[in-house]
Short mmCIF file of C-alpha atoms in Angstrom, two decimals:
data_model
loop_
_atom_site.label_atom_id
_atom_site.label_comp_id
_atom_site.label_asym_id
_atom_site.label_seq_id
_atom_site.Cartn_x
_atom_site.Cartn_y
_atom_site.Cartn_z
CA UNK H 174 -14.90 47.76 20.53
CA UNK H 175 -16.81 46.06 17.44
CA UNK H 176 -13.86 45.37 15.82
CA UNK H 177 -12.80 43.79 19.08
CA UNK H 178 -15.88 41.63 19.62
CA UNK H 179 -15.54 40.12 16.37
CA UNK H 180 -11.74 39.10 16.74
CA UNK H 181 -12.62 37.29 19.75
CA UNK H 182 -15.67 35.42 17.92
CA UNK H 183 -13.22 34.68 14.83
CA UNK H 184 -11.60 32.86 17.52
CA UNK H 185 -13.96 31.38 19.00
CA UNK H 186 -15.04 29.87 16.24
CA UNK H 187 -11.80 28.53 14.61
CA UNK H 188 -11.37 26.84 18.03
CA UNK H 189 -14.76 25.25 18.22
CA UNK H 190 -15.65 25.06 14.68
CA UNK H 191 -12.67 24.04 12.85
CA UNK H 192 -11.83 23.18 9.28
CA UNK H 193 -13.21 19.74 9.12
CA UNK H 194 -11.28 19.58 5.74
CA UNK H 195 -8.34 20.45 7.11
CA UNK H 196 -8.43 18.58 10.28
CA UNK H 197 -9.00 15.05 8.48
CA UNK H 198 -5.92 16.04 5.88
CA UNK H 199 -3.76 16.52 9.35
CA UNK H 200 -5.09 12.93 10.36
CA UNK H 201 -4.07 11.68 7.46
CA UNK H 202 0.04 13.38 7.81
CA UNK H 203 -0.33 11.53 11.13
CA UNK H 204 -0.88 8.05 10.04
CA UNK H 205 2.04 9.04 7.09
CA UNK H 206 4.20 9.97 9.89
CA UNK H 207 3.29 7.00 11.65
CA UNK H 208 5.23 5.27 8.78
CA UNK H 209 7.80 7.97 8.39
CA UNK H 210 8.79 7.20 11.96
CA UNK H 211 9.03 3.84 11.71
CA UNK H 212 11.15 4.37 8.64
CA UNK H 213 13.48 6.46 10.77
CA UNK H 214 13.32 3.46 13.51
CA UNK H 215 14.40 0.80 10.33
CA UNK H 216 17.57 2.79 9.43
CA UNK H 217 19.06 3.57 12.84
CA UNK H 218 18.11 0.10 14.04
CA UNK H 219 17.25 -2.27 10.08
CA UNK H 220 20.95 -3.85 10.79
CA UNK H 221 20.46 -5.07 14.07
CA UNK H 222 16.56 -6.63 13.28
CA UNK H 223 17.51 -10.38 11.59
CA UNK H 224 20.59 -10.16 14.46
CA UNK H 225 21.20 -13.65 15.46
CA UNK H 226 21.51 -12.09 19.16
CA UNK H 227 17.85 -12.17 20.60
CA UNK H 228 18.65 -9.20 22.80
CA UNK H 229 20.00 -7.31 20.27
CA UNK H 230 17.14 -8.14 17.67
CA UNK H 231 14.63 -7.13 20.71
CA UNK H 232 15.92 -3.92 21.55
CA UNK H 233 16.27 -2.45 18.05
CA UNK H 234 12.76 -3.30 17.80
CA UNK H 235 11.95 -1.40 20.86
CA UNK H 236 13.97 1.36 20.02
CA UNK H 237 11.80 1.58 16.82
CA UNK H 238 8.95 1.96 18.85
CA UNK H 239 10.52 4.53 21.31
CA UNK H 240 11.31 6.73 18.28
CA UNK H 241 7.87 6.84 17.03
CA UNK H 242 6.74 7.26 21.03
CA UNK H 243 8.54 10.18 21.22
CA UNK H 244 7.59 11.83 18.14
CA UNK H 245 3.98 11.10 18.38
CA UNK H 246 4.49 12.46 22.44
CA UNK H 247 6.31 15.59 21.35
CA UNK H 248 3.47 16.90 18.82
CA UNK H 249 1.09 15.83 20.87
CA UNK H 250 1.99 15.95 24.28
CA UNK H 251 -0.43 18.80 25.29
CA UNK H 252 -3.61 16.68 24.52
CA UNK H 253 -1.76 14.03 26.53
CA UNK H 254 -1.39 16.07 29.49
CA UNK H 255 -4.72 17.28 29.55
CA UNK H 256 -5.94 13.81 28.92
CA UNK H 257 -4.53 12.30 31.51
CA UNK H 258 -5.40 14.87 34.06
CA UNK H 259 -9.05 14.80 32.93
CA UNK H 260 -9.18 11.09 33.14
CA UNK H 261 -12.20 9.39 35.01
CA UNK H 262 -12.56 6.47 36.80
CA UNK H 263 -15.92 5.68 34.36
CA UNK H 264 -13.36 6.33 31.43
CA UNK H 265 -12.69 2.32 32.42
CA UNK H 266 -16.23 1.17 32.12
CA UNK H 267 -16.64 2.96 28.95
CA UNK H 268 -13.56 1.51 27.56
CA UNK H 269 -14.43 -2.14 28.90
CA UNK H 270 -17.58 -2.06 27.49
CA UNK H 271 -16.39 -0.89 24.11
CA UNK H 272 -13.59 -3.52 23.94
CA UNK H 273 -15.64 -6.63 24.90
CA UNK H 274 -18.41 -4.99 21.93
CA UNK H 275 -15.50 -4.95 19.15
CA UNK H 276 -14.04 -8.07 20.61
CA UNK H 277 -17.75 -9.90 19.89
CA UNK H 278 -17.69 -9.02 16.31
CA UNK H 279 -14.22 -9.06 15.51
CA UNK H 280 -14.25 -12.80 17.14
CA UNK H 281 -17.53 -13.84 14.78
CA UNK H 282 -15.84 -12.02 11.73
CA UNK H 283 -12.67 -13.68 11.77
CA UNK H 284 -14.23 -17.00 12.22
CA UNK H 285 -15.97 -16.77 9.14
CA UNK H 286 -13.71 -15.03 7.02
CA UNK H 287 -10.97 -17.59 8.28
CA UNK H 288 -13.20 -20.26 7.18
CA UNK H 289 -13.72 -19.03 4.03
CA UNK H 290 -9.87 -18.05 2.91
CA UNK H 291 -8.97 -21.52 5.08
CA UNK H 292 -6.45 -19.35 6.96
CA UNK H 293 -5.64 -16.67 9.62
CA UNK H 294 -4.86 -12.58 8.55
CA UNK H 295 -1.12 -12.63 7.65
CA UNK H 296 -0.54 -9.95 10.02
CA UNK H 297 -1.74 -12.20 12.87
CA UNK H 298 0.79 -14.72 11.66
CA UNK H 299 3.33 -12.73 11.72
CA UNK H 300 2.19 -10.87 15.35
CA UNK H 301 2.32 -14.71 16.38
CA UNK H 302 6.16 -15.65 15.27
CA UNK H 303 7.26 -11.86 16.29
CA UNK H 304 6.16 -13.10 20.09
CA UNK H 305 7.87 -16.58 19.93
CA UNK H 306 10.96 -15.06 18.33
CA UNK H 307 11.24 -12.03 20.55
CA UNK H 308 8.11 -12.35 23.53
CA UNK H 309 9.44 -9.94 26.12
CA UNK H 310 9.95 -6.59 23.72
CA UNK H 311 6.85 -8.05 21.72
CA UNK H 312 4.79 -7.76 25.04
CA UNK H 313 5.97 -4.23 25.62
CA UNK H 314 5.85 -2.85 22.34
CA UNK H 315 1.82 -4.58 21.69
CA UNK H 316 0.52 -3.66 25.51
CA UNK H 317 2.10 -1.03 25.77
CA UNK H 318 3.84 1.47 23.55
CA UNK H 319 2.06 0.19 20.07
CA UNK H 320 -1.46 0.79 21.78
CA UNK H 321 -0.96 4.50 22.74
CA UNK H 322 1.05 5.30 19.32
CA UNK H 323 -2.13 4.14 17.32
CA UNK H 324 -4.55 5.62 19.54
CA UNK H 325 -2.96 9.00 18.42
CA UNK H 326 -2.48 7.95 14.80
CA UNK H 327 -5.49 6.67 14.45
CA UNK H 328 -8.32 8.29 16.68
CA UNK H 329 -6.71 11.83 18.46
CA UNK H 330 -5.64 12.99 14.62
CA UNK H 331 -8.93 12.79 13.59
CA UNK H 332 -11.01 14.03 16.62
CA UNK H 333 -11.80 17.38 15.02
CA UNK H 334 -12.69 16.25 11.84
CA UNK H 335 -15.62 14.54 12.58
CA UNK H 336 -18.69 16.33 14.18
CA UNK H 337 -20.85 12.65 14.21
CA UNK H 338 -19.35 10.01 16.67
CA UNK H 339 -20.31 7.57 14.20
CA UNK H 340 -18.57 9.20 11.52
CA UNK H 341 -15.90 9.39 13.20
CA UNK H 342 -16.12 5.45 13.90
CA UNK H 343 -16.37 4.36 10.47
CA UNK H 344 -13.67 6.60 8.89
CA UNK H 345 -11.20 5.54 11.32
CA UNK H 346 -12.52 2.28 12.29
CA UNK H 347 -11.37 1.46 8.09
CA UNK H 348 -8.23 3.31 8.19
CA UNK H 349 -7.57 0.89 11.40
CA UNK H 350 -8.16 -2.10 9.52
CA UNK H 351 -6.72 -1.06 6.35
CA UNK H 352 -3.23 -0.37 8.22
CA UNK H 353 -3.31 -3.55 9.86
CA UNK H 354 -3.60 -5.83 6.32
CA UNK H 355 -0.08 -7.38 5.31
CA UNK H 356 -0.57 -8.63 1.97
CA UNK H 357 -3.44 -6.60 -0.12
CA UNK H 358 -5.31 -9.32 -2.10
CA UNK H 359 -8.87 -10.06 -2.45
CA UNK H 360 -8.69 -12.48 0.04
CA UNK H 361 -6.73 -10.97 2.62
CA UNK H 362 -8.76 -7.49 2.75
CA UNK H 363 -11.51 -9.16 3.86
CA UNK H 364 -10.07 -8.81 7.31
CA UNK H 365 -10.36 -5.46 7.19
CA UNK H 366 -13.66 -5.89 8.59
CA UNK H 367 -12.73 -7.84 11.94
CA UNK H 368 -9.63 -5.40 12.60
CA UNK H 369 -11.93 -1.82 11.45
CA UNK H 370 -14.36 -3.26 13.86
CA UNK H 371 -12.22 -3.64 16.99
CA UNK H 372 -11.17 -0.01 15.38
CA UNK H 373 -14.61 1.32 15.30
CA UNK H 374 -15.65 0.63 19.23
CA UNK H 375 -12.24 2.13 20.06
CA UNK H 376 -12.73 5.15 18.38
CA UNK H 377 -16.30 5.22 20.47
CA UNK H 378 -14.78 4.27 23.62
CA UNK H 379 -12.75 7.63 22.78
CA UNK H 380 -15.40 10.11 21.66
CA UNK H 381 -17.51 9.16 23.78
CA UNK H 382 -15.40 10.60 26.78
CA UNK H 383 -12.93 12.80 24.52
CA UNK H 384 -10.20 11.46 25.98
CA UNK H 385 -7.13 9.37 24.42
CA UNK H 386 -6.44 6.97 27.18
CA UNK H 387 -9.77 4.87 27.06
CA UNK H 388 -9.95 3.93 24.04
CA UNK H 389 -5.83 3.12 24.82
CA UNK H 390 -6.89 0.84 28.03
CA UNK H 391 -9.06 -0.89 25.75
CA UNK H 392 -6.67 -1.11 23.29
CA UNK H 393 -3.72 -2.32 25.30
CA UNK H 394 -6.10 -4.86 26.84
CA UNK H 395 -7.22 -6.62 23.63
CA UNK H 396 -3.50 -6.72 22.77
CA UNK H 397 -2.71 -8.48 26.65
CA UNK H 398 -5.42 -10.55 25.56
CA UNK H 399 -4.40 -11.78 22.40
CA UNK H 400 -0.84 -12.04 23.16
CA UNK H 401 -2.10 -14.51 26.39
CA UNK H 402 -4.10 -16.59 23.79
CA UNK H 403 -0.93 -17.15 21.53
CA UNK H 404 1.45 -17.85 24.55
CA UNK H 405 -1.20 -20.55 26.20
CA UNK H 406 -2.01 -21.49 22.50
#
């Protein structure tokens, strides 16, 4: 019966008490397959990318995406389920709130980091001639699909790492950022800051109500956001 007792606790406590070590090193193998999947996406689909054919070009984009959807859904798909069963209508408040809080400092940030490098982040350029090259598979992959696979990448890998929100903010709020710089010089890793802060209030937005899609509503509507900016811009 003893012996019995303390199996259950072992498992108790692996379940609610997990490595934190190990947890953060399986964070990390997500982001890695983050770009292991998109390598996958370039070689079925790298051929048909500089197509002259816009349609062509635009769907082996978006079947890029859908490869790395459907890997990230299939590991994960549990926490997705659960998620989305367990999701609240204040989940949307949370997330607003959140958002508009990174979207104040990430504004000011890039404001004066673009006045001091006299330019915007490279991977803003390039998010800016992807839409007027290809805007309809741009819109779907950045509202849509590229939100939710770097809400898993970024913030569900690395839930049970972390037993301080804040932590848990600032770790991945950087690792945010840092994926998001083109070009690493001096210069251009300043904008780590503006991009790990939009990163840090998203990873809030999701501890604070454990659950994937707020902090992917808030994602998905800075990127609708943005996206309207360039096109009326």
């Amino acid at each position: 019966m003893k012996e019995k007792t303390k199996e259950v606790i072992e498992v108790i406590n692996k379940e609610e008490y997990p490595n934190k070590t190990v947890e953060f090193f399986k964070g990390i193998g997500t982001i890695l397959l983050y770009f292991i999947f998109a390598l996958i996406g370039g070689i079925i689909f790298g051929n048909y990318y500089e197509s002259s054919n816009k349609l062509i070009a635009g769907l082996s984009q978006l079947g890029t995406y859908l490869i790395m959807l459907a890997g990230f859904c299939l590991i994960y798909r549990k926490r997705l389920i659960e998620d989305f069963k367990n999701f609240q209508k204040d989940n949307i408040n949370i997330a607003l709130k959140n958002w508009l809080c990174g979207l104040g400092i990430m504004f000011i940030s890039n404001l004066i980091i673009s006045f001091i490098v006299k330019d915007i982040a490279v991977n803003e350029s390039a998010n800016r001639e992807l839409l007027n090259n290809l805007p309809i598979t741009n819109m779907i992959t950045m509202i849509i699909i590229g939100p939710l696979i770097e809400e898993i990448a970024f913030r569900a890998s690395f839930k049970k790492a972390f037993t301080k929100w804040y932590t848990f903010a600032i770790v991945t709020g950087f690792l945010f950022g840092l994926a998001h710089i083109a070009e690493y010089t001096l210069l251009e890793l300043l904008f780590i800051i503006p991009y790990g802060a939009l990163g840090f209030f998203f990873a809030k937005a999701f501890y604070e109500t454990n659950n994937i899609y707020t902090s992917y509503i808030a994602h998905a509507l800075h990127n609708a956001l943005c996206i309207l900016l360039i096109m009326l811009y």
